[in-house]
mmCIF file of C-alpha atoms and ligand atoms in Angstrom:
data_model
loop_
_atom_site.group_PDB
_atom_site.id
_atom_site.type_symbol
_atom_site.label_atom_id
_atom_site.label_comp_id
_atom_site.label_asym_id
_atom_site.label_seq_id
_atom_site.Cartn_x
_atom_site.Cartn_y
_atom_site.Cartn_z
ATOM 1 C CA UNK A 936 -1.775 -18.416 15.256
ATOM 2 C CA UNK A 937 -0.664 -20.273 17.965
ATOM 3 C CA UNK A 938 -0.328 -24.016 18.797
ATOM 4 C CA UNK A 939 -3.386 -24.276 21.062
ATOM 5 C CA UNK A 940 -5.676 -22.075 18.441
ATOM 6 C CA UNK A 941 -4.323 -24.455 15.986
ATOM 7 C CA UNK A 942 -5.841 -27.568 17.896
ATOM 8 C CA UNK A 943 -8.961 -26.072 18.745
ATOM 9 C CA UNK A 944 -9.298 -24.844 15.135
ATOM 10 C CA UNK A 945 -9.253 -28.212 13.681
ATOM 11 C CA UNK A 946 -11.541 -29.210 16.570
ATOM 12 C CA UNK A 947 -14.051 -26.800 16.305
ATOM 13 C CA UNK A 948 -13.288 -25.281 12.764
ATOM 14 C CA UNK A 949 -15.770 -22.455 13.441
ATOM 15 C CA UNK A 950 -15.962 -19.983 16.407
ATOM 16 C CA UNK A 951 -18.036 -20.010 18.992
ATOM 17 C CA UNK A 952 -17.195 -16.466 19.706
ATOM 18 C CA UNK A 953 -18.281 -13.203 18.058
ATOM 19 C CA UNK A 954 -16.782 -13.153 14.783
ATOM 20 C CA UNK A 955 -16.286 -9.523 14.963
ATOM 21 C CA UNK A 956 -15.888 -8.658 18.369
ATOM 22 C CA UNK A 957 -14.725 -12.243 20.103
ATOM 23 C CA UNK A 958 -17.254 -12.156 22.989
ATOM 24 C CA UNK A 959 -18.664 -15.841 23.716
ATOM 25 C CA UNK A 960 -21.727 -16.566 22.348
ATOM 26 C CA UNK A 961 -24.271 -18.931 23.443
ATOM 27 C CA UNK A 962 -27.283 -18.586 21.416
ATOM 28 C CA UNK A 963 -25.742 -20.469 18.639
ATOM 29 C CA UNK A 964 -25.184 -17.054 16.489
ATOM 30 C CA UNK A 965 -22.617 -16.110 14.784
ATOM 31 C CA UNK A 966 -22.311 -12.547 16.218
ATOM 32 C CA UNK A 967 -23.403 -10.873 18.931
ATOM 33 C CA UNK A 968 -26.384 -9.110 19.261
ATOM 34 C CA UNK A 969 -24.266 -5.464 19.284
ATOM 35 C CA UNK A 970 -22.021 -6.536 16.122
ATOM 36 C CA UNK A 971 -25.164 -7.943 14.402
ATOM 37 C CA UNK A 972 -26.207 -4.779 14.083
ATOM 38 C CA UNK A 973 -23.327 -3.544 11.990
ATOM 39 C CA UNK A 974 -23.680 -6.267 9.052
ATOM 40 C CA UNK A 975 -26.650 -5.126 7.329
ATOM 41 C CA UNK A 976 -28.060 -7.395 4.598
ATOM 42 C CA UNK A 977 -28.333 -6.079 1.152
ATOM 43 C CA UNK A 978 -32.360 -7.128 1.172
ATOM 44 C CA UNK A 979 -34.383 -3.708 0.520
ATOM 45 C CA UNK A 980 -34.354 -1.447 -2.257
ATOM 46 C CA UNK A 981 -31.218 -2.130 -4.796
ATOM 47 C CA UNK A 982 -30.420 -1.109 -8.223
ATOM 48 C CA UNK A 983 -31.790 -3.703 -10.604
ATOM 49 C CA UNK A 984 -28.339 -3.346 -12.664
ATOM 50 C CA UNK A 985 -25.656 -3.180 -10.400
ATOM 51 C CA UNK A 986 -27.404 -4.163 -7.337
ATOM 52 C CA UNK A 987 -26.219 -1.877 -5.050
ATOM 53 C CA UNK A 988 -28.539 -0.298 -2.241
ATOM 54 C CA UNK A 989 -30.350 3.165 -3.102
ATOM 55 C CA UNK A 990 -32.905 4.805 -1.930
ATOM 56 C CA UNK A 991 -35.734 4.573 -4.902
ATOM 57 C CA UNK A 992 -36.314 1.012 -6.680
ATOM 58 C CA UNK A 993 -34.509 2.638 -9.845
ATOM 59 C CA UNK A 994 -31.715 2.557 -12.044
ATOM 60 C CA UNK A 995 -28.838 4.533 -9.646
ATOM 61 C CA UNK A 996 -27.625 7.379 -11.774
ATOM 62 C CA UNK A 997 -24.383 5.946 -12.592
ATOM 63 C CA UNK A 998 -25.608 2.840 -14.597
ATOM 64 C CA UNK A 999 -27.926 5.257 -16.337
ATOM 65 C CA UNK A 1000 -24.768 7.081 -17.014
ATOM 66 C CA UNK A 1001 -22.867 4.136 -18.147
ATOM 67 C CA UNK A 1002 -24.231 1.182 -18.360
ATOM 68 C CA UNK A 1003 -21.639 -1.411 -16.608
ATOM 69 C CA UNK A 1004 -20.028 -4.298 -18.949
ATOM 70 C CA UNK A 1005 -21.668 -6.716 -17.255
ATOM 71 C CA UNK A 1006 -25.588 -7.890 -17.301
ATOM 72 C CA UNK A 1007 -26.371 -7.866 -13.482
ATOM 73 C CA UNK A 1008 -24.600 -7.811 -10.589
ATOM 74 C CA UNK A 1009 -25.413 -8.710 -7.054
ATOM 75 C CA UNK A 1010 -24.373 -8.552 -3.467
ATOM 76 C CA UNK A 1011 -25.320 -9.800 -0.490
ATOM 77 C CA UNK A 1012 -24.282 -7.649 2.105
ATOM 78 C CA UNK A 1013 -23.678 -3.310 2.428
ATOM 79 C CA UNK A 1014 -20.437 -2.808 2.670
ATOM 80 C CA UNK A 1015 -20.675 -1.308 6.553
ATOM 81 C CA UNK A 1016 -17.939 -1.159 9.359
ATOM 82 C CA UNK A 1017 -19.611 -4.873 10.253
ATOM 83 C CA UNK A 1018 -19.049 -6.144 6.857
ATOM 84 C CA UNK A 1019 -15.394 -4.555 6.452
ATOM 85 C CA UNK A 1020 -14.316 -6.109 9.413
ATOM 86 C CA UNK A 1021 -15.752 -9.466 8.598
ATOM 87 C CA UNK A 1022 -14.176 -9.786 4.835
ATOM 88 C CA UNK A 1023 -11.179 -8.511 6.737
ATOM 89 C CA UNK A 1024 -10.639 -10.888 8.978
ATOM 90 C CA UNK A 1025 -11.535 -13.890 5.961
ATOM 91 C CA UNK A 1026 -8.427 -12.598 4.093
ATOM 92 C CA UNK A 1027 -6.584 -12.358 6.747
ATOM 93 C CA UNK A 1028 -7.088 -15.509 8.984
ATOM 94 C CA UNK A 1029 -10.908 -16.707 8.907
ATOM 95 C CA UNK A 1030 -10.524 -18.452 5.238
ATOM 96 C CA UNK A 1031 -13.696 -20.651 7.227
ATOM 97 C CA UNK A 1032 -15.956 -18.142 6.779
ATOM 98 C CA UNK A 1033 -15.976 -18.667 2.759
ATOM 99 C CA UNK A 1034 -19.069 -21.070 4.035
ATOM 100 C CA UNK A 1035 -20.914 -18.314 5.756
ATOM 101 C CA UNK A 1036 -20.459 -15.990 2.926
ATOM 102 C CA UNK A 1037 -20.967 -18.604 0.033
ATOM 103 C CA UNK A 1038 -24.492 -18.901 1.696
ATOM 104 C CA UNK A 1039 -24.987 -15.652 1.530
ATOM 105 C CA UNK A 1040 -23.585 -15.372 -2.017
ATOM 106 C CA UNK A 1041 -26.088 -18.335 -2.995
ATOM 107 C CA UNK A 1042 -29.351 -16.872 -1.878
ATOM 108 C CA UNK A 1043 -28.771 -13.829 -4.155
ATOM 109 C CA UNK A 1044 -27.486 -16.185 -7.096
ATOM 110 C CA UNK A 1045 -29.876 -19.082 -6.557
ATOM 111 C CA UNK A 1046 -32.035 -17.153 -9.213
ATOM 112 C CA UNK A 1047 -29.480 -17.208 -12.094
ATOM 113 C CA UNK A 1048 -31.019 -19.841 -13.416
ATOM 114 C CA UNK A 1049 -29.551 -19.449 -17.227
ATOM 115 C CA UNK A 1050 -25.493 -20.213 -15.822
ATOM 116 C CA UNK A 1051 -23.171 -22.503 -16.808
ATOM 117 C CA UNK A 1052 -20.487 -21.677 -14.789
ATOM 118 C CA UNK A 1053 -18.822 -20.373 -11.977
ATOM 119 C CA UNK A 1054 -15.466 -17.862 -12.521
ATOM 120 C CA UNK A 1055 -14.056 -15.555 -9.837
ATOM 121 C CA UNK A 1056 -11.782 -12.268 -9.876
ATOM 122 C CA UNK A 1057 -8.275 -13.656 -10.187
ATOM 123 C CA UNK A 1058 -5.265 -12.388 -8.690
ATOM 124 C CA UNK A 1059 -1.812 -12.432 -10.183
ATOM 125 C CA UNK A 1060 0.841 -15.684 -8.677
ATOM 126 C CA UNK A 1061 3.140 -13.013 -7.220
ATOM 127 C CA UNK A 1062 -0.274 -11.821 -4.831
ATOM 128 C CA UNK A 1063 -1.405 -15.164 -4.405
ATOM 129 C CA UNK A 1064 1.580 -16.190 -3.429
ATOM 130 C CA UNK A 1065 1.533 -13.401 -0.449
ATOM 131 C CA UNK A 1066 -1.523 -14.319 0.728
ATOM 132 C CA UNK A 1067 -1.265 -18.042 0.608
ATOM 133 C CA UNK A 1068 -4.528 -17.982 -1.336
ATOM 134 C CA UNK A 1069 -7.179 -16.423 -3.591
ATOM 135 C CA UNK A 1070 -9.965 -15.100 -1.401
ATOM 136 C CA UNK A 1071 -12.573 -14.922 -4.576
ATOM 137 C CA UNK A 1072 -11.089 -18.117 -5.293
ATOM 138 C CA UNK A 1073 -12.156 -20.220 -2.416
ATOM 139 C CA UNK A 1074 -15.918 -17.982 -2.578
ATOM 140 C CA UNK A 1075 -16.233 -19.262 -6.129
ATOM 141 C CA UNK A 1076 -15.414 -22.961 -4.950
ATOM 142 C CA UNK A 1077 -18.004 -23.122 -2.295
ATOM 143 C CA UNK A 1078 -20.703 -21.596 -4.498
ATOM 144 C CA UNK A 1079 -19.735 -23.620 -7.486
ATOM 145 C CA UNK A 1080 -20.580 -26.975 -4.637
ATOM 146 C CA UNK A 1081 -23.490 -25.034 -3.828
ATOM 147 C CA UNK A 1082 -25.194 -24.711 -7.397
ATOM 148 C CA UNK A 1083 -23.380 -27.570 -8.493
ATOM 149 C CA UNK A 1084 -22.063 -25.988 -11.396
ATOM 150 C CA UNK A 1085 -18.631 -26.026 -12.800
ATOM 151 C CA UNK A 1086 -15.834 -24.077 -11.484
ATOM 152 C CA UNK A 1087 -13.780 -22.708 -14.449
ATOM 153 C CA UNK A 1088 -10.276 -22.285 -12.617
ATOM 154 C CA UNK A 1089 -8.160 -20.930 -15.559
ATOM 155 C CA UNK A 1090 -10.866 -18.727 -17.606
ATOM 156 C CA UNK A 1091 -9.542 -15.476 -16.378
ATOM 157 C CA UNK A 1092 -5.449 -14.629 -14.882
ATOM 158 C CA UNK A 1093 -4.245 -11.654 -13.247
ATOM 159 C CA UNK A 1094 -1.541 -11.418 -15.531
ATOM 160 C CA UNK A 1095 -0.444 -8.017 -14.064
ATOM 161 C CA UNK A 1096 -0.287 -6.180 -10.682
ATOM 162 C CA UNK A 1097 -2.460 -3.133 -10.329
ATOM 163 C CA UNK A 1098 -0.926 -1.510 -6.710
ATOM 164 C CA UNK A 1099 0.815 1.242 -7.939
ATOM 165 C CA UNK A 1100 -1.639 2.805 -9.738
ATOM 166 C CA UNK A 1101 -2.213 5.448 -7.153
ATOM 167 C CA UNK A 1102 -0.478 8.365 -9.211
ATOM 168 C CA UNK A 1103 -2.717 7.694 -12.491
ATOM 169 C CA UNK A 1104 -6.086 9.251 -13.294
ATOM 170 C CA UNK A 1105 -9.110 7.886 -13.303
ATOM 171 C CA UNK A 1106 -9.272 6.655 -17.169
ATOM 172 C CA UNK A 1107 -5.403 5.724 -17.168
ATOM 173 C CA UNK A 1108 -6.428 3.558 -14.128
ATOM 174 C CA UNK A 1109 -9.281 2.168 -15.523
ATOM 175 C CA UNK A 1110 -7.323 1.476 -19.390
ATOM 176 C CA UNK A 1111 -4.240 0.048 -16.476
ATOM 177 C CA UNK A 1112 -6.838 -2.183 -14.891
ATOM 178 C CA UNK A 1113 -8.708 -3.668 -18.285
ATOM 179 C CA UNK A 1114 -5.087 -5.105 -19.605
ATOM 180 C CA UNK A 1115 -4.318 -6.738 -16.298
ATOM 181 C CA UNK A 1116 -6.499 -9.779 -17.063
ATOM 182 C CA UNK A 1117 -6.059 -12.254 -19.688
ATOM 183 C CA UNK A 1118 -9.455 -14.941 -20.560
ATOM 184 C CA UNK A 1119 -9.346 -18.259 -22.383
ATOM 185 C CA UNK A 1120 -11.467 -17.671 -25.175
ATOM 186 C CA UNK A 1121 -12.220 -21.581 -25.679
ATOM 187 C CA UNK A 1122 -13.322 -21.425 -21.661
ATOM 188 C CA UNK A 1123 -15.737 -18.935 -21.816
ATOM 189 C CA UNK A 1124 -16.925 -18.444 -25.149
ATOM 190 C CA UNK A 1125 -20.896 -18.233 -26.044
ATOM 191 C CA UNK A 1126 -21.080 -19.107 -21.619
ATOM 192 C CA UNK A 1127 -23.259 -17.556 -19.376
ATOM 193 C CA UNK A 1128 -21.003 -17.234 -16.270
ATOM 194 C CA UNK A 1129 -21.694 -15.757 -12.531
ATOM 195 C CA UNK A 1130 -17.982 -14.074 -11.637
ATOM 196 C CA UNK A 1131 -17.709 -13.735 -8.126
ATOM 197 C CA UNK A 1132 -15.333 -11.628 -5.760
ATOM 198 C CA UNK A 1133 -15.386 -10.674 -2.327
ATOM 199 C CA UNK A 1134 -16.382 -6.843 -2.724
ATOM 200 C CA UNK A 1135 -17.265 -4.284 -5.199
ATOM 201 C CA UNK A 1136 -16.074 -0.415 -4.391
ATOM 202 C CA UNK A 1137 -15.964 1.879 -7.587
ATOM 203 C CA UNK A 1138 -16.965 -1.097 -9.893
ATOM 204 C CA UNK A 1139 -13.708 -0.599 -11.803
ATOM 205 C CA UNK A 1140 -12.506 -4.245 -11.064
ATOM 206 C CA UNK A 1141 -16.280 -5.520 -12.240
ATOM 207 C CA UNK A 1142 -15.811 -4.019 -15.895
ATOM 208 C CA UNK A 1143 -12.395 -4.847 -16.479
ATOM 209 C CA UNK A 1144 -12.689 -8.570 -15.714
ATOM 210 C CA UNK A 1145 -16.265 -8.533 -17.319
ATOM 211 C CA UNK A 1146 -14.595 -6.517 -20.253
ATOM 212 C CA UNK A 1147 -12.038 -9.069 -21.205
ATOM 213 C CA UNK A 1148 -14.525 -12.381 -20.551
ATOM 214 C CA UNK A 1149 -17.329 -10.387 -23.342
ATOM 215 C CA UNK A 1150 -14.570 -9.683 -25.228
ATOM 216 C CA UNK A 1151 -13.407 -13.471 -25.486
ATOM 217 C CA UNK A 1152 -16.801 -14.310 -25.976
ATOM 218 C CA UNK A 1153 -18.530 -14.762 -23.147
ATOM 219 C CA UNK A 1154 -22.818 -14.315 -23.721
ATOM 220 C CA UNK A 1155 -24.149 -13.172 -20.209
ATOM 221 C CA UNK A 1156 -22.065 -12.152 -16.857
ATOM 222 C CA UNK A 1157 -23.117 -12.165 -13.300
ATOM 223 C CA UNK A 1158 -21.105 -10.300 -11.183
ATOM 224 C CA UNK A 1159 -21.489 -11.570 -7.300
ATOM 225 C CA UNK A 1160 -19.833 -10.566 -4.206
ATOM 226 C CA UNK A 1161 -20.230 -10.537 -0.508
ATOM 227 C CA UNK A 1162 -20.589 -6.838 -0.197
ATOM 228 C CA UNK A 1163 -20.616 -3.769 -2.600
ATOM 229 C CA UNK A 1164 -20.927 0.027 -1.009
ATOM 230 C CA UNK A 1165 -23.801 1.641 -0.774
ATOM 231 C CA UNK A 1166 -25.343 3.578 -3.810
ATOM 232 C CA UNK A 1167 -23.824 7.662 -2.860
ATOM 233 C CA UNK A 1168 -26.954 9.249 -4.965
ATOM 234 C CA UNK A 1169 -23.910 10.567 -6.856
ATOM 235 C CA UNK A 1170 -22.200 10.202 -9.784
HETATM 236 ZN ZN1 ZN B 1602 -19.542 -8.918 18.820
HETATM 237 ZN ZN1 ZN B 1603 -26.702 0.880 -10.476
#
């Protein structure tokens, strides 16, 4: 970023260009009409369990395979080219758009009435410390202001690094993932908690971090991100 960007930054925190596509924009929008297109809202028919789109108001085939660890999860937007881009550019130099997408995270929690708390996907110091900061982290901040609940900061480390799991199968991956996260049993114990993260692929990263907070005790889990992929209609 460069010294001018800098100043108009902390001027005018937020664009007034397309987010996607950096166009001008004038109507007060956040994208323009052509990029608009590409983020498409997660607001039609979704699986009541893992809330991902489908086709048929049902259970998708893969919950009724296995039900996931935890109770309900949620997501605001498909994961589409327009919504790739846009987490994209949050982790790698938008962190102002956590207000945009804690919005959108809020609309699709507002109705998890039951929590007590708000917890997020951690990551371990060594990736934190790459990035500069925790992208779930600063999602989980804003929508803890939002619902005015409490943020529980420490309930859940990344205790281990999960990048070079590449060569493993799919259960070593999975067994890999679920010891990579440590809870604090006193933190979450008997809580109902929404966990939020920015985006939920396989749903691998959802059970392990769900696993370990049930196992320390946790009573009811939302899972909440920004965008999850589309239901495939296989398993
Ligand atoms: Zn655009
Ligand atoms: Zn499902």
């Amino acid at each position: 970023m460069n010294v001018f960007k800098a100043i108009l930054d902390s001027i005018f925190p937020e664009n007034f260009t397309c987010e996607l596509c950096g166009i001008e924009i004038f109507d007060g929008d956040r994208f323009c009409k052509d990029c608009r297109k590409t983020i498409i809202f997660n607001d039609g028919v979704t699986c009541p369990v893992c809330g991902r789109m489908t086709d048929v108001a049902e259970l998708c085939l893969d919950c009724k395979a296995l039900a996931p660890i935890y109770d309900r999860a949620v997501s605001a937007l498909e994961y589409s080219d327009g919504a790739k881009k846009l987490v994209l550019a949050f982790k790698d130099d938008r962190p102002y758009l956590k207000n945009y997408f804690a919005q959108l995270l809020y609309k699709k929690c507002a109705q998890f009435t039951d929590a007590e708390a708000i917890c997020f996907v951690p990551m371990t110091a060594k990736a934190q410390g790459r990035r500069g900061f925790n992208q779930a982290y600063l999602l989980a901040k804003e929508l803890s202001k939002i619902m005015k609940l409490p943020l529980l900061k420490g309930a859940i480390r990344k205790v281990k690094d999960t990048a070079q799991q590449k060569s493993l199968s799919r259960t070593d991956r999975e067994q890999n993932l679920k010891s990579c996260f440590k809870a604090d049993r006193a933190a979450v114990r008997d809580k109902t908690l929404i966990v939020v993260d920015d985006v939920m692929t396989t749903g691998a990263t959802a059970d392990a971090v769900c696993g370990e907070l049930k196992k320390r005790g946790a009573k009811k889990l939302y899972f909440a991100t920004v965008a999850s992929v589309r239901y495939s209609g296989e398993l």
